[in-house]
């Protein structure tokens, strides 16, 4: 199954993707995680994108498209994938259509208030990328990942100013993709406001999985 997870920052795309990977047996491809790994490694890509990400802006289409195009040539994603955080612009969606055929786009429906609450409390594992939340899903030991023992930290782009910017960018550049994919008959909506377990149930329902 070739899937896109579409929705505002903090909608829970990455969190659901971890569960959906188990349910569907396909790989998650998160452009945000790939960029963060590049930043952590200090690679040329990382040096190029760090300031852009910290400001809550989008990495340019050319760079992002080339990265995903390359990733999609690899053997482990030929039968399926979950694209989490890509495409984020109409040109990215058009490019994707030229090198892969997506079967469904899951649209995460959540109001701004929900986004702000989630991003404000989000904590992320530096090693495995797992998402925690101070209130909804805290690590059992503060600052330590339950899954890999890595350091749990606040992403630079989860600082209040960057959050506001990311929401603006989402409205202007990414939200138009809802109409784009609805027109193609690929869009399914899920209510992303409830807690994770309930979102998993909603997800299975729209995917026709029991
Ligand atoms: P979130 O969905 O929580 O905003 P992501 O982890 O998906 O965060 O992305 C973090 C940052 O990485 C984005 O704010 C942006 O700078 C960059 N990024 C990720 N995916 C893309 C993309 N498809 N196009 C451009 N920039 C991207
Ligand atoms: Zn971890």
Tab-separated table of N, CA, C and O in Angstrom, residues 94-142:
chain	number	residue	atom	x	y	z
A	94	UNK	N	3.075	17.081	-7.726
A	94	UNK	CA	3.157	16.825	-9.168
A	94	UNK	C	4.385	15.992	-9.506
A	94	UNK	O	4.316	15.065	-10.308
A	95	UNK	N	5.501	16.313	-8.846
A	95	UNK	CA	6.727	15.539	-9.087
A	95	UNK	C	6.524	14.090	-8.645
A	95	UNK	O	6.869	13.157	-9.371
A	96	UNK	N	5.937	13.918	-7.476
A	96	UNK	CA	5.707	12.566	-6.957
A	96	UNK	C	4.898	11.736	-7.942
A	96	UNK	O	5.205	10.567	-8.200
A	97	UNK	N	3.870	12.353	-8.529
A	97	UNK	CA	3.017	11.641	-9.482
A	97	UNK	C	3.807	11.159	-10.693
A	97	UNK	O	3.430	10.183	-11.339
A	98	UNK	N	4.921	11.816	-10.976
A	98	UNK	CA	5.715	11.431	-12.147
A	98	UNK	C	6.638	10.244	-11.867
A	98	UNK	O	7.126	9.619	-12.790
A	99	UNK	N	6.903	9.933	-10.582
A	99	UNK	CA	7.765	8.782	-10.326
A	99	UNK	C	7.184	7.717	-9.404
A	99	UNK	O	7.819	6.696	-9.150
A	100	UNK	N	5.952	7.919	-8.894
A	100	UNK	CA	5.324	6.861	-8.090
A	100	UNK	C	3.815	7.026	-8.124
A	100	UNK	O	3.314	8.122	-8.358
A	101	UNK	N	3.091	5.919	-7.921
A	101	UNK	CA	1.634	6.049	-7.932
A	101	UNK	C	1.044	5.770	-6.564
A	101	UNK	O	0.996	4.636	-6.097
A	102	UNK	N	0.629	6.850	-5.935
A	102	UNK	CA	0.059	6.801	-4.598
A	102	UNK	C	-1.356	6.241	-4.659
A	102	UNK	O	-2.104	6.532	-5.587
A	103	UNK	N	-1.697	5.391	-3.679
A	103	UNK	CA	-3.027	4.792	-3.695
A	103	UNK	C	-4.041	5.525	-2.819
A	103	UNK	O	-5.222	5.561	-3.115
A	104	UNK	N	-3.557	6.080	-1.704
A	104	UNK	CA	-4.466	6.798	-0.807
A	104	UNK	C	-3.747	7.918	-0.090
A	104	UNK	O	-2.559	7.803	0.210
A	105	UNK	N	-4.508	8.981	0.207
A	105	UNK	CA	-3.967	10.092	0.974
A	105	UNK	C	-4.833	10.252	2.225
A	105	UNK	O	-6.035	10.492	2.127
A	106	UNK	N	-4.209	10.062	3.369
A	106	UNK	CA	-4.946	10.173	4.630
A	106	UNK	C	-4.788	11.597	5.152
A	106	UNK	O	-3.679	12.042	5.448
A	107	UNK	N	-5.916	12.303	5.225
A	107	UNK	CA	-5.906	13.698	5.665
A	107	UNK	C	-6.242	13.796	7.149
A	107	UNK	O	-7.331	13.417	7.570
A	108	UNK	N	-5.302	14.293	7.933
A	108	UNK	CA	-5.469	14.417	9.380
A	108	UNK	C	-6.176	15.725	9.703
A	108	UNK	O	-5.601	16.801	9.543
A	109	UNK	N	-7.403	15.587	10.180
A	109	UNK	CA	-8.241	16.744	10.433
A	109	UNK	C	-8.128	17.148	11.909
A	109	UNK	O	-8.476	16.362	12.791
A	110	UNK	N	-7.621	18.366	12.167
A	110	UNK	CA	-7.455	18.825	13.552
A	110	UNK	C	-7.441	20.353	13.588
A	110	UNK	O	-6.841	20.987	12.716
A	111	UNK	N	-8.129	20.966	14.567
A	111	UNK	CA	-8.118	22.437	14.640
A	111	UNK	C	-6.775	22.966	15.153
A	111	UNK	O	-6.013	22.230	15.776
A	112	UNK	N	-6.508	24.258	14.906
A	112	UNK	CA	-5.257	24.882	15.360
A	112	UNK	C	-5.014	24.704	16.859
A	112	UNK	O	-3.880	24.507	17.292
A	113	UNK	N	-6.102	24.767	17.641
A	113	UNK	CA	-5.931	24.649	19.093
A	113	UNK	C	-5.301	23.300	19.449
A	113	UNK	O	-4.451	23.205	20.328
A	114	UNK	N	-5.716	22.251	18.743
A	114	UNK	CA	-5.147	20.923	18.976
A	114	UNK	C	-3.682	20.856	18.580
A	114	UNK	O	-2.857	20.274	19.286
A	115	UNK	N	-3.368	21.505	17.475
A	115	UNK	CA	-1.989	21.549	16.983
A	115	UNK	C	-1.091	22.225	18.025
A	115	UNK	O	-0.016	21.727	18.371
A	116	UNK	N	-1.545	23.365	18.534
A	116	UNK	CA	-0.732	24.132	19.484
A	116	UNK	C	-0.491	23.351	20.765
A	116	UNK	O	0.609	23.334	21.308
A	117	UNK	N	-1.530	22.661	21.228
A	117	UNK	CA	-1.405	21.866	22.452
A	117	UNK	C	-0.387	20.737	22.256
A	117	UNK	O	0.436	20.452	23.121
A	118	UNK	N	-0.449	20.110	21.097
A	118	UNK	CA	0.442	18.969	20.853
A	118	UNK	C	1.892	19.386	20.642
A	118	UNK	O	2.809	18.808	21.210
A	119	UNK	N	2.079	20.406	19.812
A	119	UNK	CA	3.468	20.813	19.528
A	119	UNK	C	4.120	21.432	20.753
A	119	UNK	O	5.316	21.240	20.997
A	120	UNK	N	3.314	22.155	21.551
A	120	UNK	CA	3.842	22.792	22.756
A	120	UNK	C	4.386	21.768	23.744
A	120	UNK	O	5.326	22.040	24.483
A	121	UNK	N	3.784	20.573	23.768
A	121	UNK	CA	4.201	19.547	24.740
A	121	UNK	C	5.014	18.427	24.125
A	121	UNK	O	5.341	17.452	24.793
A	122	UNK	N	5.340	18.551	22.857
A	122	UNK	CA	6.036	17.444	22.186
A	122	UNK	C	7.486	17.309	22.624
A	122	UNK	O	8.205	18.285	22.756
A	123	UNK	N	7.908	16.078	22.827
A	123	UNK	CA	9.308	15.753	23.108
A	123	UNK	C	9.672	14.609	22.168
A	123	UNK	O	8.858	13.713	21.944
A	124	UNK	N	10.877	14.662	21.633
A	124	UNK	CA	11.254	13.681	20.619
A	124	UNK	C	12.560	12.980	20.998
A	124	UNK	O	13.451	13.593	21.573
A	125	UNK	N	12.647	11.693	20.680
A	125	UNK	CA	13.898	10.961	20.919
A	125	UNK	C	14.909	11.325	19.845
A	125	UNK	O	14.620	11.225	18.656
A	126	UNK	N	16.079	11.739	20.285
A	126	UNK	CA	17.124	12.148	19.365
A	126	UNK	C	17.646	10.972	18.542
A	126	UNK	O	18.132	11.133	17.429
A	127	UNK	N	17.547	9.761	19.111
A	127	UNK	CA	18.100	8.584	18.417
A	127	UNK	C	17.091	7.926	17.484
A	127	UNK	O	17.363	7.712	16.313
A	128	UNK	N	15.908	7.561	18.002
A	128	UNK	CA	14.985	6.780	17.162
A	128	UNK	C	13.842	7.629	16.614
A	128	UNK	O	13.052	7.156	15.810
A	129	UNK	N	13.708	8.863	17.072
A	129	UNK	CA	12.687	9.743	16.524
A	129	UNK	C	11.300	9.567	17.125
A	129	UNK	O	10.358	10.237	16.712
A	130	UNK	N	11.185	8.694	18.119
A	130	UNK	CA	9.864	8.461	18.724
A	130	UNK	C	9.334	9.757	19.339
A	130	UNK	O	10.063	10.507	19.958
A	131	UNK	N	8.025	9.994	19.172
A	131	UNK	CA	7.391	11.211	19.711
A	131	UNK	C	6.733	10.951	21.059
A	131	UNK	O	5.866	10.087	21.180
A	132	UNK	N	7.121	11.745	22.038
A	132	UNK	CA	6.445	11.729	23.332
A	132	UNK	C	5.671	13.030	23.497
A	132	UNK	O	5.767	13.932	22.669
A	133	UNK	N	4.871	13.112	24.574
A	133	UNK	CA	4.195	14.361	24.911
A	133	UNK	C	4.172	14.481	26.425
A	133	UNK	O	3.862	13.499	27.111
A	134	UNK	N	4.511	15.669	26.937
A	134	UNK	CA	4.625	15.823	28.398
A	134	UNK	C	3.358	15.391	29.132
A	134	UNK	O	3.423	14.838	30.220
A	135	UNK	N	2.201	15.623	28.510
A	135	UNK	CA	0.945	15.318	29.184
A	135	UNK	C	0.349	13.991	28.695
A	135	UNK	O	-0.066	13.151	29.486
A	136	UNK	N	0.307	13.808	27.381
A	136	UNK	CA	-0.439	12.674	26.818
A	136	UNK	C	0.354	11.375	26.747
A	136	UNK	O	-0.225	10.289	26.742
A	137	UNK	N	1.673	11.495	26.659
A	137	UNK	CA	2.483	10.294	26.447
A	137	UNK	C	3.919	10.534	26.931
A	137	UNK	O	4.854	10.527	26.143
A	138	UNK	N	4.061	10.753	28.258
A	138	UNK	CA	5.400	11.078	28.754
A	138	UNK	C	6.296	9.839	28.808
A	138	UNK	O	5.797	8.734	28.997
A	139	UNK	N	7.605	10.016	28.626
A	139	UNK	CA	8.510	8.880	28.809
A	139	UNK	C	8.490	8.460	30.280
A	139	UNK	O	8.269	9.306	31.145
A	140	UNK	N	8.695	7.170	30.581
A	140	UNK	CA	8.561	6.764	31.990
A	140	UNK	C	9.668	7.360	32.857
A	140	UNK	O	9.475	7.593	34.032
A	141	UNK	N	10.820	7.614	32.248
A	141	UNK	CA	11.871	8.331	32.973
A	141	UNK	C	12.154	9.622	32.217
A	141	UNK	O	12.442	9.585	31.009
A	142	UNK	N	12.067	10.755	32.908
A	142	UNK	CA	12.179	12.039	32.221
A	142	UNK	C	13.468	12.142	31.396
A	142	UNK	O	14.557	11.851	31.881
